[in-house]
Amino acid sequence: MKKIALLFCILTIVNGCGVQPIPDDARAPKLRIGILEDVDEIAFQAGDDFEVYSSDGALLATGGAGDQYEIRLIYAKAARIDYYLAARKVLDDREAQKIASDVRAKGYPSVIKEKTRREFRAGQIISQKYYYVCIDRAFDNKESAIRLQNDISDEMFTIVETFYGRLPSGILQLSDQSSNRSLEARNFIRLSGNNISINARTGAGFHYESRETRTYEGDMIFIVNGSGQLTVMNEIPIANYLAGVISAEMNPGFPLEALKAQTITARSYTLSRIGKQHPLAPFDLCDEVHCQVFKGITNINGTTTTAVRETAGQALMYEDEICETFYAGVCGGHTEHNENVWDGNPRRYLRGIFDMDQYNVRVNEDFLKNEENLSLWINSSPDVYCNLSKIEVPSYLEYARKYFRWDVTYSQNELSEILLRKTGTDFGDIINIIPVERGISGRLKTLRIEGTRSAMDIEKELEIRKALSDSYLYSSCFQVERKNVVNGIPREFTLHGAGWGHGVGMCQTGAAVMALQGMNYKRILNHYYRESDIKKLY
């Protein structure tokens, strides 16, 4: 294959490509969304003409609609990641110098490391530089850093922070599959245009995992990442991103008021989490459930764009901070406190509540932590918004019925093999699965597995769901029934559960039902995020 250096014409000059922001949100900033990570090559098809740029903005080439292309790494060198113990993070260099002097006074050598991250401030996404006062010792793995952290914990509070000791580098090759022509660029390629289609695996590890072709508008960026492989990003105005998120996270056929509530939660989550979700990655958020599901322009329709336009710039606030508005598919009748699912301080606007009229419920917080009460709850059909068995619902909500209450049965062999594969521990025959600690919704915080060979406590909601399923259990709100017990060893286990997802924040199914009952998006958000206020930020 003959390579053409840095500038060639694949087909024709592009005629005014570029995604247009959704009206009324035009002042909003652009986001970088991670589409794929750690791949060596990626094939794509162009729906429109596009332009190819280098990292310094130089035009390298143009490409044509309808053709097949491939980008692959022909050389790459991974970054070196250094782990440091940071005592403080500040915005001012002079303040950092003073803190570094204090650290040295305690007998520890100090160094000031710099890191720049993107943040949303005053209606814009900016690059903010931070100064980290660290103990002057670099580790090549997190475990070694944690050992020192534990050793000095009585004298000094620190957190483990990562920094690039060496940046990644590589050579990317873009090939036109129809003509066998190609170009090469160092570290970075940007495609500026619309309608780039990529086939990729989605929902990795979950019960809905699949491969699908997704089409993206806006710029596509291909960059060498820290592991020496390719990361693919979609750079897009936040309004267009939100239209894609709500059409992926919530059925586009849902009532407009539910879609508007979803839009504000998605916007609030986005603005509050930029720079926090993937600290060393070149993108702001990923396109999976770790952040928010984003499928490009797939399923976007007039109703989703209306929801974005009619809530332009609006976000939920609590005491002058943007709320971290988590949400889940089906809460099962009760939402969960945020600190019971993730590390962090309790959020006043993320309190677990019954999914019903707030004025009718007055129950002790320990009610569903009690195993007898929880059994009655799981085996009942309470009058809550997300219980679809009590109402007639449109066809687009039918899928949610199976998540409100569910059962999963495993044979002894099936469960033993799943636990061995997921935890790496050989329990032998499983004797018992014991709830150790539950949150306010009945979701498990700690679960004990007892076997004939070993025992283990599993902590955290997602880890529990992961350990007890080939993919993930629908939720961690479940009780275990031991069946066909012979000599103390059950031959079967049935898990009786409620809900789908972590249960923190808005219940998407409950929001849809509230909208069907005539409630507007403000009423929906007030129900799920109490003590928060809606404010227009741009």
PDB file of C-alpha atoms in Angstrom, residues 6 13 87 89 116 125 149 151 187 195 218 256 259 290 302 316 327 335 349 358 375 389 419 460 466 480 482 492 507:
ATOM      1  CA  LEU A   6       0.161  13.975   5.755  1.00  0.00           C
ATOM      2  CA  ILE A  13     -13.779  18.751  -0.417  1.00  0.00           C
ATOM      3  CA  ALA A  87      -1.886  15.698  51.347  1.00  0.00           C
ATOM      4  CA  LYS A  89      -5.149  19.842  46.426  1.00  0.00           C
ATOM      5  CA  THR A 116      -5.298  20.061  34.748  1.00  0.00           C
ATOM      6  CA  ILE A 125     -16.301  24.109  30.515  1.00  0.00           C
ATOM      7  CA  GLN A 149      -0.676   5.553  53.277  1.00  0.00           C
ATOM      8  CA  ASP A 151       1.723   3.407  57.711  1.00  0.00           C
ATOM      9  CA  ASN A 187      -0.933  10.485  18.559  1.00  0.00           C
ATOM     10  CA  ASN A 195     -22.938  10.621  10.534  1.00  0.00           C
ATOM     11  CA  GLY A 218     -20.119  16.064  15.591  1.00  0.00           C
ATOM     12  CA  LEU A 256     -42.777  14.662  27.622  1.00  0.00           C
ATOM     13  CA  LEU A 259     -38.384  13.133  29.419  1.00  0.00           C
ATOM     14  CA  HIS A 290     -20.612   3.925  34.549  1.00  0.00           C
ATOM     15  CA  GLY A 302     -38.875  15.277  18.086  1.00  0.00           C
ATOM     16  CA  LEU A 316     -30.780  20.857  39.992  1.00  0.00           C
ATOM     17  CA  TYR A 327     -31.089   7.664  38.678  1.00  0.00           C
ATOM     18  CA  THR A 335     -35.083   4.474  46.675  1.00  0.00           C
ATOM     19  CA  TYR A 349     -31.111  15.483  47.979  1.00  0.00           C
ATOM     20  CA  GLN A 358     -44.551  11.805  50.238  1.00  0.00           C
ATOM     21  CA  SER A 375     -39.953 -10.435  53.230  1.00  0.00           C
ATOM     22  CA  SER A 389     -49.294  -4.339  38.052  1.00  0.00           C
ATOM     23  CA  LEU A 419     -19.009 -17.497  42.762  1.00  0.00           C
ATOM     24  CA  LYS A 460     -20.915  -2.802  48.008  1.00  0.00           C
ATOM     25  CA  LYS A 466     -21.783  -8.983  40.132  1.00  0.00           C
ATOM     26  CA  VAL A 480     -32.342 -15.969  49.642  1.00  0.00           C
ATOM     27  CA  ARG A 482     -32.469 -22.343  50.643  1.00  0.00           C
ATOM     28  CA  GLU A 492     -30.991 -25.076  45.201  1.00  0.00           C
ATOM     29  CA  CYS A 507     -36.843   5.967  39.574  1.00  0.00           C
TER      30      CYS A 507
END
